[in-house]
Short mmCIF file of C-alpha atoms and ligand atoms in Angstrom, two decimals:
data_model
loop_
_atom_site.label_atom_id
_atom_site.label_comp_id
_atom_site.label_asym_id
_atom_site.label_seq_id
_atom_site.Cartn_x
_atom_site.Cartn_y
_atom_site.Cartn_z
CA MET A 1 -116.18 -203.13 -129.61
CA PRO A 2 -119.29 -205.28 -129.73
CA PHE A 3 -121.46 -203.53 -127.13
CA TYR A 4 -121.37 -201.66 -123.83
CA HIS A 5 -119.74 -203.45 -120.91
CA ALA A 6 -118.51 -202.36 -117.46
CA VAL A 7 -116.30 -204.07 -114.86
CA GLY A 8 -115.13 -202.97 -111.42
CA GLU A 9 -115.52 -199.70 -109.60
CA MET A 10 -116.01 -196.25 -111.04
CA PRO A 11 -117.63 -192.97 -110.01
CA ARG A 12 -121.29 -192.34 -110.76
CA LYS A 13 -120.42 -189.54 -113.20
CA ARG A 14 -117.55 -189.46 -115.68
CA HIS A 15 -114.69 -187.02 -115.15
CA THR A 16 -115.40 -186.47 -111.48
CA VAL A 17 -113.32 -186.89 -108.32
CA PHE A 18 -112.69 -190.57 -107.59
CA ARG A 19 -110.43 -191.30 -104.63
CA ARG A 20 -108.31 -194.28 -103.66
CA PRO A 21 -108.57 -195.65 -100.11
CA ASP A 22 -105.37 -193.73 -99.26
CA GLY A 23 -107.01 -190.44 -100.25
CA GLY A 24 -105.16 -189.97 -103.54
CA LEU A 25 -106.97 -189.69 -106.86
CA TYR A 26 -107.42 -192.52 -109.31
CA ALA A 27 -106.15 -191.61 -112.78
CA GLU A 28 -108.83 -191.61 -115.48
CA GLU A 29 -107.78 -192.71 -119.00
CA LEU A 30 -109.95 -192.54 -122.10
CA MET A 31 -108.84 -195.13 -124.63
CA GLY A 32 -110.55 -193.82 -127.74
CA HIS A 33 -110.35 -194.82 -131.36
CA GLU A 34 -110.34 -192.00 -133.91
CA GLY A 35 -109.67 -189.38 -131.27
CA PHE A 36 -112.79 -188.55 -129.30
CA VAL A 37 -115.40 -189.59 -131.87
CA GLY A 38 -114.86 -193.35 -132.26
CA THR A 39 -115.54 -196.17 -129.85
CA SER A 40 -113.85 -195.81 -126.47
CA ALA A 41 -113.41 -197.15 -122.97
CA LEU A 42 -112.85 -195.15 -119.81
CA LEU A 43 -110.43 -196.75 -117.36
CA TYR A 44 -109.52 -195.87 -113.76
CA HIS A 45 -105.90 -196.55 -112.80
CA ILE A 46 -104.33 -196.61 -109.35
CA HIS A 47 -101.35 -194.80 -110.91
CA PRO A 48 -101.22 -192.54 -113.97
CA PRO A 49 -100.49 -194.70 -117.06
CA THR A 50 -97.94 -192.13 -118.23
CA THR A 51 -95.03 -192.53 -115.77
CA VAL A 52 -92.52 -193.89 -118.28
CA LYS A 53 -88.89 -194.17 -117.13
CA SER A 54 -87.32 -194.82 -120.54
CA ALA A 55 -88.23 -195.41 -124.19
CA ARG A 56 -86.28 -196.85 -127.12
CA ARG A 57 -86.82 -198.47 -130.49
CA LEU A 58 -85.92 -202.09 -129.96
CA ARG A 59 -86.17 -203.82 -133.32
CA GLU A 60 -87.57 -203.36 -136.83
CA LEU A 61 -90.47 -205.45 -138.07
CA VAL A 62 -90.31 -205.69 -141.82
CA TRP A 63 -92.48 -208.18 -143.65
CA GLU A 64 -90.43 -209.02 -146.71
CA ALA A 65 -92.47 -210.03 -149.77
CA ASP A 66 -91.51 -212.53 -152.46
CA ASP A 67 -91.28 -210.19 -155.42
CA GLY A 68 -91.10 -213.06 -157.87
CA THR A 69 -94.56 -214.35 -157.01
CA SER A 70 -96.24 -216.04 -159.97
CA LEU A 71 -99.99 -216.44 -160.26
CA ARG A 72 -100.96 -219.92 -159.12
CA HIS A 73 -102.82 -221.65 -156.34
CA ARG A 74 -100.72 -222.12 -153.22
CA HIS A 75 -100.51 -224.67 -150.47
CA PHE A 76 -98.46 -224.43 -147.29
CA ARG A 77 -98.08 -226.74 -144.35
CA THR A 78 -97.74 -224.87 -141.08
CA ALA A 79 -95.89 -227.89 -139.69
CA GLN A 80 -92.94 -226.60 -141.72
CA VAL A 81 -93.03 -223.13 -140.17
CA ARG A 82 -90.38 -222.37 -137.55
CA ARG A 83 -91.60 -223.28 -134.06
CA GLY A 84 -91.10 -221.90 -130.61
CA GLY A 85 -90.54 -218.55 -129.04
CA SER A 86 -92.83 -215.80 -127.89
CA PRO A 87 -96.52 -215.47 -128.75
CA THR A 88 -96.02 -211.78 -129.57
CA LEU A 89 -92.49 -211.49 -130.96
CA ASP A 90 -92.03 -214.72 -132.95
CA ARG A 91 -94.85 -214.55 -135.47
CA ILE A 92 -94.06 -215.69 -138.98
CA PRO A 93 -95.72 -213.62 -141.74
CA ILE A 94 -97.37 -215.75 -144.41
CA LEU A 95 -99.51 -213.46 -146.55
CA PHE A 96 -100.22 -209.77 -146.25
CA ASN A 97 -101.31 -206.55 -147.90
CA SER A 98 -101.86 -203.00 -146.68
CA ASP A 99 -105.15 -203.98 -144.97
CA ILE A 100 -104.26 -207.18 -143.16
CA GLY A 101 -101.49 -209.62 -142.40
CA MET A 102 -101.83 -213.31 -141.66
CA LEU A 103 -99.11 -214.73 -139.45
CA TYR A 104 -98.51 -218.03 -137.74
CA THR A 105 -96.81 -218.91 -134.49
CA GLU A 106 -96.24 -221.93 -132.27
CA PRO A 107 -95.05 -220.25 -129.07
CA ASP A 108 -93.45 -222.33 -126.35
CA GLN A 109 -92.71 -219.67 -123.77
CA ASN A 110 -94.57 -217.03 -121.84
CA ASP A 111 -93.63 -213.40 -122.27
CA ALA A 112 -91.98 -211.56 -119.40
CA HIS A 113 -93.04 -208.32 -121.07
CA PHE A 114 -96.44 -206.72 -121.56
CA TYR A 115 -97.43 -206.16 -125.18
CA ARG A 116 -99.51 -203.68 -127.10
CA ASN A 117 -100.09 -203.56 -130.85
CA SER A 118 -100.76 -199.89 -131.50
CA GLN A 119 -100.90 -200.10 -135.28
CA ALA A 120 -103.33 -202.99 -135.81
CA ASP A 121 -106.31 -204.79 -134.39
CA GLU A 122 -105.49 -208.43 -133.76
CA CYS A 123 -107.61 -211.53 -134.09
CA ILE A 124 -105.85 -214.68 -132.93
CA TYR A 125 -107.36 -218.02 -133.85
CA VAL A 126 -106.31 -220.63 -131.26
CA VAL A 127 -105.65 -223.75 -133.31
CA GLU A 128 -104.33 -225.55 -130.26
CA GLY A 129 -103.54 -224.54 -126.72
CA GLN A 130 -105.16 -222.89 -123.77
CA GLY A 131 -104.37 -220.36 -121.10
CA THR A 132 -105.28 -216.86 -120.03
CA LEU A 133 -104.93 -213.58 -121.79
CA GLU A 134 -104.20 -211.01 -119.11
CA SER A 135 -105.05 -207.45 -119.98
CA VAL A 136 -105.59 -204.03 -118.56
CA PHE A 137 -109.32 -204.86 -118.87
CA GLY A 138 -109.05 -208.06 -116.81
CA ASP A 139 -108.34 -211.71 -117.55
CA LEU A 140 -109.78 -213.72 -120.44
CA PRO A 141 -109.38 -217.50 -120.44
CA PHE A 142 -108.86 -218.91 -123.93
CA ARG A 143 -108.99 -222.41 -125.40
CA GLN A 144 -108.81 -224.33 -128.65
CA GLY A 145 -111.16 -222.93 -131.30
CA ASP A 146 -111.30 -219.44 -129.82
CA TYR A 147 -110.96 -216.29 -131.81
CA VAL A 148 -109.29 -213.85 -129.41
CA VAL A 149 -110.10 -210.32 -130.59
CA LEU A 150 -107.77 -207.60 -129.35
CA HIS A 151 -108.46 -204.11 -130.57
CA ARG A 152 -105.40 -201.97 -131.12
CA ASN A 153 -103.67 -200.50 -128.12
CA ILE A 154 -105.01 -202.99 -125.58
CA LEU A 155 -102.10 -203.79 -123.29
CA HIS A 156 -101.98 -207.50 -122.61
CA ARG A 157 -99.83 -210.49 -121.71
CA TRP A 158 -100.29 -214.07 -122.88
CA ARG A 159 -100.20 -216.76 -120.19
CA LEU A 160 -99.99 -220.05 -122.06
CA ASP A 161 -100.72 -223.24 -120.19
CA LEU A 162 -97.45 -224.85 -121.23
CA SER A 163 -98.43 -228.18 -119.69
CA ALA A 164 -101.44 -228.46 -122.03
CA GLY A 165 -99.42 -229.15 -125.19
CA GLN A 166 -97.97 -227.03 -127.96
CA ALA A 167 -99.89 -223.79 -128.58
CA LYS A 168 -100.59 -222.97 -132.25
CA PHE A 169 -102.00 -219.60 -133.28
CA VAL A 170 -103.11 -218.13 -136.60
CA VAL A 171 -102.79 -214.37 -136.17
CA PHE A 172 -104.58 -211.67 -138.15
CA GLU A 173 -103.27 -208.12 -137.81
CA SER A 174 -105.66 -205.60 -139.31
CA ARG A 175 -105.09 -201.93 -140.09
CA GLY A 176 -108.84 -201.31 -139.85
CA HIS A 177 -111.07 -202.44 -137.03
CA ILE A 178 -112.10 -206.07 -136.73
CA ARG A 179 -115.84 -206.04 -136.14
CA ILE A 180 -118.93 -208.16 -135.87
CA PRO A 181 -120.42 -207.83 -139.38
CA THR A 182 -122.75 -204.83 -139.51
CA ARG A 183 -125.31 -206.90 -141.43
CA TYR A 184 -125.71 -209.04 -138.29
CA MET A 185 -126.78 -206.00 -136.26
CA ASN A 186 -129.80 -203.77 -136.00
CA ASN A 187 -129.53 -199.98 -136.07
CA VAL A 188 -128.72 -199.73 -132.37
CA GLY A 189 -125.99 -202.36 -132.47
CA GLN A 190 -127.84 -205.39 -131.13
CA ILE A 191 -127.04 -208.68 -132.83
CA LEU A 192 -130.04 -209.75 -134.88
CA GLU A 193 -132.19 -212.81 -134.47
CA GLY A 194 -131.02 -215.05 -137.30
CA ALA A 195 -127.35 -214.07 -137.01
CA PRO A 196 -125.05 -217.09 -136.52
CA TYR A 197 -124.13 -216.01 -132.99
CA CYS A 198 -125.35 -213.61 -130.32
CA GLU A 199 -124.05 -211.53 -127.43
CA ARG A 200 -124.04 -214.51 -125.05
CA ASP A 201 -121.44 -216.16 -127.25
CA ILE A 202 -119.04 -213.23 -126.82
CA ARG A 203 -116.94 -213.94 -123.73
CA ARG A 204 -115.54 -210.86 -122.04
CA PRO A 205 -113.49 -209.88 -118.94
CA MET A 206 -115.75 -210.11 -115.90
CA GLU A 207 -113.55 -209.06 -112.98
CA LEU A 208 -110.44 -207.09 -112.13
CA LYS A 209 -107.57 -207.94 -109.78
CA PRO A 210 -105.67 -204.65 -109.78
CA HIS A 211 -101.92 -204.77 -109.10
CA ASP A 212 -100.49 -201.98 -107.00
CA GLU A 213 -96.75 -202.58 -107.45
CA ARG A 214 -93.81 -200.27 -108.05
CA GLY A 215 -90.76 -201.34 -110.06
CA ASP A 216 -89.52 -201.56 -113.64
CA PHE A 217 -92.18 -203.04 -115.93
CA PRO A 218 -91.29 -203.47 -119.63
CA LEU A 219 -93.98 -202.70 -122.17
CA LEU A 220 -93.25 -203.69 -125.77
CA VAL A 221 -95.31 -201.63 -128.19
CA LYS A 222 -95.66 -202.38 -131.89
CA GLN A 223 -95.80 -199.03 -133.67
CA TYR A 224 -94.02 -197.49 -136.69
CA ASN A 225 -93.39 -201.07 -137.96
CA ALA A 226 -91.06 -201.64 -135.02
CA ILE A 227 -91.06 -202.96 -131.49
CA ASN A 228 -90.59 -200.10 -129.07
CA GLU A 229 -89.68 -200.70 -125.44
CA LEU A 230 -91.04 -198.48 -122.69
CA ILE A 231 -90.22 -199.04 -119.05
CA LEU A 232 -93.09 -198.10 -116.77
CA ASP A 233 -92.48 -197.42 -113.07
CA HIS A 234 -95.45 -199.47 -111.91
CA HIS A 235 -97.40 -202.59 -112.80
CA PRO A 236 -99.59 -201.62 -115.77
CA PHE A 237 -102.56 -203.80 -114.74
CA ASP A 238 -103.63 -201.40 -112.01
CA VAL A 239 -107.14 -200.69 -113.29
CA VAL A 240 -109.91 -200.79 -110.67
CA GLY A 241 -112.80 -200.19 -113.06
CA TRP A 242 -113.70 -199.44 -116.68
CA ASP A 243 -116.65 -199.14 -119.00
CA GLY A 244 -117.27 -198.59 -122.68
CA TYR A 245 -117.22 -200.31 -126.05
CA VAL A 246 -113.51 -201.18 -126.37
CA TRP A 247 -112.45 -204.41 -124.66
CA PRO A 248 -110.92 -207.75 -125.61
CA TYR A 249 -113.16 -210.75 -126.12
CA THR A 250 -113.21 -214.33 -127.29
CA PHE A 251 -115.62 -216.18 -129.51
CA ASN A 252 -115.34 -219.93 -130.00
CA ALA A 253 -115.82 -221.54 -133.41
CA ASP A 254 -118.03 -224.17 -131.71
CA ASP A 255 -120.49 -221.38 -130.92
CA PHE A 256 -120.89 -220.44 -134.59
CA GLU A 257 -124.30 -221.70 -135.71
CA PRO A 258 -123.75 -222.87 -139.27
CA ARG A 259 -126.34 -222.51 -142.00
CA ALA A 260 -127.20 -225.04 -144.69
CA GLY A 261 -129.78 -225.09 -147.45
CA ARG A 262 -131.55 -227.41 -149.84
CA PHE A 263 -128.81 -226.45 -152.28
CA HIS A 264 -125.30 -225.10 -151.73
CA LEU A 265 -124.94 -221.81 -149.86
CA PRO A 266 -121.97 -219.53 -150.62
CA PRO A 267 -119.22 -218.51 -148.16
CA PRO A 268 -120.86 -215.27 -146.88
CA THR A 269 -123.15 -217.65 -144.97
CA HIS A 270 -120.12 -218.51 -142.85
CA GLN A 271 -118.97 -214.95 -142.20
CA THR A 272 -117.82 -214.37 -138.64
CA PHE A 273 -115.97 -211.01 -138.63
CA GLU A 274 -115.32 -208.17 -141.01
CA GLY A 275 -112.64 -205.53 -141.37
CA ARG A 276 -111.36 -203.03 -143.89
CA ASN A 277 -111.33 -204.91 -147.20
CA PHE A 278 -111.52 -208.40 -145.71
CA VAL A 279 -113.83 -210.91 -144.06
CA ILE A 280 -113.13 -213.85 -141.75
CA CYS A 281 -115.42 -216.88 -142.04
CA THR A 282 -115.86 -220.06 -139.98
CA PHE A 283 -116.66 -223.24 -141.88
CA ALA A 284 -118.08 -225.17 -138.94
CA PRO A 285 -119.17 -228.84 -138.86
CA ARG A 286 -122.69 -228.87 -140.30
CA MET A 287 -125.44 -230.66 -142.16
CA LEU A 288 -124.98 -230.60 -145.92
CA ASP A 289 -127.44 -229.60 -148.64
CA TRP A 290 -130.39 -231.95 -148.38
CA ASP A 291 -132.02 -232.10 -151.81
CA PRO A 292 -131.48 -235.58 -153.35
CA GLU A 293 -130.08 -233.87 -156.46
CA ALA A 294 -127.89 -231.37 -154.56
CA VAL A 295 -124.14 -231.19 -155.14
CA PRO A 296 -122.84 -230.60 -151.62
CA LEU A 297 -119.45 -229.20 -152.70
CA PRO A 298 -118.73 -225.69 -153.97
CA TYR A 299 -119.01 -225.18 -157.71
CA HIS A 300 -116.00 -223.81 -159.59
CA HIS A 301 -115.68 -220.14 -158.90
CA SER A 302 -113.53 -217.20 -159.92
CA ASN A 303 -113.33 -214.76 -157.04
CA ILE A 304 -112.65 -211.64 -159.04
CA GLN A 305 -110.86 -209.08 -156.87
CA SER A 306 -110.99 -211.38 -153.90
CA GLU A 307 -108.17 -213.54 -152.58
CA GLU A 308 -109.34 -216.62 -150.71
CA VAL A 309 -107.22 -218.13 -147.96
CA MET A 310 -108.28 -221.20 -146.03
CA PHE A 311 -106.77 -222.62 -142.86
CA TYR A 312 -107.80 -226.23 -142.24
CA ALA A 313 -108.28 -226.50 -138.46
CA ALA A 314 -109.96 -229.87 -137.81
CA GLY A 315 -111.90 -232.69 -139.45
CA ASP A 316 -111.35 -234.90 -142.47
CA TYR A 317 -110.16 -233.20 -145.64
CA ALA A 318 -109.81 -236.32 -147.72
CA ALA A 319 -111.79 -234.65 -150.50
CA ARG A 320 -109.04 -232.09 -151.11
CA LYS A 321 -105.92 -233.73 -152.46
CA GLY A 322 -102.86 -233.39 -150.25
CA VAL A 323 -104.59 -231.05 -147.82
CA GLY A 324 -104.89 -231.85 -144.12
CA ILE A 325 -105.05 -230.32 -140.69
CA GLY A 326 -102.70 -227.36 -140.32
CA CYS A 327 -102.57 -226.61 -144.03
CA ILE A 328 -103.18 -223.23 -145.62
CA THR A 329 -104.34 -222.77 -149.20
CA LEU A 330 -104.45 -219.56 -151.19
CA HIS A 331 -106.75 -219.31 -154.18
CA PRO A 332 -105.84 -215.95 -155.66
CA SER A 333 -107.94 -213.58 -157.67
CA GLY A 334 -107.43 -214.16 -161.37
CA LEU A 335 -107.81 -217.95 -161.32
CA PRO A 336 -110.88 -220.18 -160.98
CA HIS A 337 -110.86 -222.98 -158.43
CA GLY A 338 -113.26 -225.68 -157.36
CA PRO A 339 -113.56 -229.36 -156.49
CA GLN A 340 -110.65 -231.56 -157.45
CA PRO A 341 -111.11 -234.48 -159.84
CA GLY A 342 -113.56 -237.05 -158.50
CA ALA A 343 -114.49 -234.99 -155.44
CA VAL A 344 -118.00 -234.14 -156.63
CA GLU A 345 -118.87 -237.76 -157.37
CA ARG A 346 -117.53 -238.83 -153.98
CA SER A 347 -119.54 -236.15 -152.20
CA LEU A 348 -122.96 -237.02 -153.64
CA GLY A 349 -125.34 -238.22 -150.98
CA ALA A 350 -123.21 -236.98 -148.08
CA THR A 351 -125.38 -235.59 -145.29
CA ARG A 352 -122.88 -233.78 -143.09
CA THR A 353 -119.28 -232.62 -142.82
CA ASP A 354 -117.05 -232.53 -139.76
CA GLU A 355 -114.63 -230.05 -141.33
CA LEU A 356 -113.65 -226.96 -139.37
CA ALA A 357 -111.84 -224.29 -141.33
CA VAL A 358 -111.12 -220.60 -140.99
CA MET A 359 -111.37 -218.69 -144.25
CA TRP A 360 -110.03 -215.24 -144.90
CA ASP A 361 -111.01 -213.30 -148.02
CA THR A 362 -109.27 -210.05 -148.90
CA PHE A 363 -110.48 -207.61 -151.52
CA GLY A 364 -106.97 -206.37 -152.31
CA PRO A 365 -104.17 -208.54 -153.72
CA LEU A 366 -102.09 -210.43 -151.20
CA ARG A 367 -98.34 -210.57 -151.14
CA LEU A 368 -96.57 -213.79 -150.33
CA ALA A 369 -94.03 -213.51 -147.54
CA ALA A 370 -90.52 -214.32 -148.71
CA LEU A 371 -90.26 -216.84 -145.88
CA MET A 372 -92.99 -218.90 -147.54
CA ARG A 373 -90.99 -219.49 -150.72
CA ASP A 374 -89.34 -222.53 -149.20
CA ILE A 375 -92.47 -224.24 -147.90
CA ASP A 376 -94.87 -223.60 -150.75
CA ARG A 377 -95.94 -226.89 -152.36
CA PRO A 378 -95.93 -226.10 -156.07
CA GLU A 379 -97.64 -229.36 -157.07
CA TYR A 380 -100.89 -228.07 -155.52
CA ALA A 381 -101.37 -225.67 -158.42
CA TYR A 382 -101.68 -228.67 -160.77
CA SER A 383 -103.75 -230.91 -158.52
CA TRP A 384 -106.91 -230.25 -160.54
CA ASN A 385 -105.32 -231.76 -163.64
CA PRO A 386 -105.66 -235.57 -163.62
CA ASP A 387 -103.10 -235.92 -166.44
CA ARG A 388 -100.17 -234.49 -164.51
FE1 FE2 B 1 -113.37 -220.89 -152.92
#
């Protein structure tokens, strides 16, 4: 919901007669958050979006937590997470709370079904892979380094380019809306001069190729913590035009303009998105603090009431012991963390970093998924202690 956008054909006035070439009426659909008072889009379908032939609850989606979680720093390697499957149905939960879940998937097949998450906004960070996200709003090409933002209820279908190598996605599912941070915007919603990105960096659907096909089309809808299957009697991507503030978009980490200072700047400098009780930040390759006396690494910090999760996407992480590309670390609230032994000395005089990382801070405690018990690397918790 960044700003107003319109694609395709629509009548001059809302809620007026709009006819198909065959003389029938297009079906108008308002997709509105919070009833009729939140952000919305108005779509024009060839066929009413309501002609469902059957509906059933297909499978439960329960994220089981490790109830024996002890308080310590965590380190996971996504290379040890189960691979393959569907980009929508085979997501492995890693950490979650009532505001947001972080999941990981390495899909190797394209979905036959159409998918809609009706209980959460999604933000998918494309670690590797490329393809097209098809949606009722039009197609969106995606590539490595993209954040693909899908507000709840947007019907879509992933089309992975399977010849371009293994796709790897970090998935955020958020109960509240995922937004451009309000502090980056003026009071009419324009992104401010000085923000780390602008409207031109937000890539959006630009055209529609409406499908006018009858048949049985399966829609899988995540709602009530379950996958529900609805069979629609026509192709759901039959929209000829739409406008409004709700649409899917991509933003690439390479388009984040990083900030640096004479001395170290804290993580809010890197903020990219916000949601209910969480932020998502991009640590992009950048110049480092330039004062001759500057320490270019973070100082030790205790993030009280904030859980800090880092996904290491690209670059050289030699400074952090045992951590490399594809790793996830969790530095929970209740414990200080900071540079590991020797890291500060090694960093002095450095002028730039090529690290690319996605950080996710939550303001409520996170629960560790039970599936992560087996791939947690317990030695990480003691990696600050040179005597162990
Ligand atoms: Fe930190």
